[in-house]
Amino acid sequence: MVKNKRVIIENVLTVTMNEKNEIDEFTIIIEGEKISSLYKTGAGHTIKKKKNDYIIEGKHRIAIPGLFNGHVHSDITLARGLGDGLTLYEQDNDSFVSRKKWFRNELDREARYHSKLLQYVEAIKGGTTFLCDVPFWHYGDDLPGPFKRTGIKGAVVLDYRKDFLSGVEVEKEAYYDTAINLKENGYIPIVEGPAEETYDIKLLEKLMRRAEELDTFIQMHLAETTWRVKIIEKRFGKRPVMFLNDEGFLNRRVIGSHGVYLNDEEIGIIKDTGARIINCPTAEMKISDGIAPVVKLLRQSVPTGIGTDGALWNDSADMFSEMKSLMLLQRVTYGASSIDAYSCLYSATLGSARVFGLDHELGSIETGKRACIALIDFNKPHLVPVYNGKMSNVLQTIISCVRASDVDTVLVDGKIIVERGRLNTVDENELLHKCQEMGINRFRDLDFNA
Ligand SMILES: [Zn+2]
């Protein structure tokens, strides 16, 4: 890993995501954790190189801001593929998944730890530099261990229960200790709010108070499915957004996950209260949740991001595939011109940075921002030609053609974590071997009909 040197990415086609939305060839200079300057190729700047500068060649590469994955359940990654063909309701109530209690025996502490590492490694190698993890079982795990080991940035949504199946609550002191430990290590602790089936005014009050005391966000699965919306209509006589708003639980601290069933009035309320939405297009297709009105949220400037969700719903953490899914789903619903490639990339960069209150330091490639950058190698049959003149196909290529495996270099806060496809922080072969063995030992002989 390169430390304490200037890193210079030379003459690289850069999608800045700055205010002017500049896409051009730049030389990017990184000092410490930040981008210290950005020079347009051919604009007459001479860059004085120093002996210790670390040079990255920009030829045949596109630089984009490091991607945000706004919603991941990483501790179940080893159960990849096992939720297939089921809706969320079936997974929760009547299936192999619910009978196996979400694989609580198979996903012991060691398996959960490796699930996280595997997910983070997949993410960072694919250009994700910030990930919001929503673990189902987090206590007893070594937070923020997997973040530190891989070098990825992120947030952790902390459940008030030891695990969601037992419902046993974590003691307040232990909860705060975990949250403060995360904060002190540079990660964002987020309070986990209840999903609709457990809405309760006292519980919501308690958790909102925690978010205020920790000065952070509260994340709630919000209006994801018709059955969850119906539960609230039946119990409180109104839809989830209306209920939360009427009871004073909708504000700028709230990050609503999924947000599939939002009507125009509810989108207006979300905008007015300053709440945010993270949508998971692939998961919502795969488990047949429905199609979220993302274009309407973006048009209203609601801070909106996207995420891949967990292994039982997606089952991949490829953010390029997620951006493409977002584009396709919006277009099939709202028309071919409803969402452009820029808006899809925005959702995974600056839009997500806004959701987590980080747009002043992340989400674009600009002087003064943290150097979180992914380089895409486009010298491949499924990507050429890439051009950027009077006519440009750069954004369209990123959204429609690039795959996570085309990312070959990733910087996080100025540190080169992935270099020419090689991960510098974790022994990838060892991890893959271990995860493959654990998968075989724990899942291969499970009886689907038991
Ligand atoms: Zn989720």
Short mmCIF file of C-alpha atoms and ligand atoms in Angstrom, two decimals, residues 71 73 221 258 309, ligand 1:
data_model
loop_
_atom_site.label_atom_id
_atom_site.label_comp_id
_atom_site.label_asym_id
_atom_site.label_seq_id
_atom_site.Cartn_x
_atom_site.Cartn_y
_atom_site.Cartn_z
CA HIS A 71 -27.90 -0.57 1.92
CA HIS A 73 -26.86 -6.79 4.91
CA HIS A 221 -37.23 -0.11 6.12
CA HIS A 258 -36.48 0.91 -0.33
CA ASP A 309 -29.29 -5.15 -0.27
ZN ZN B 1 -32.68 -4.27 4.05
#
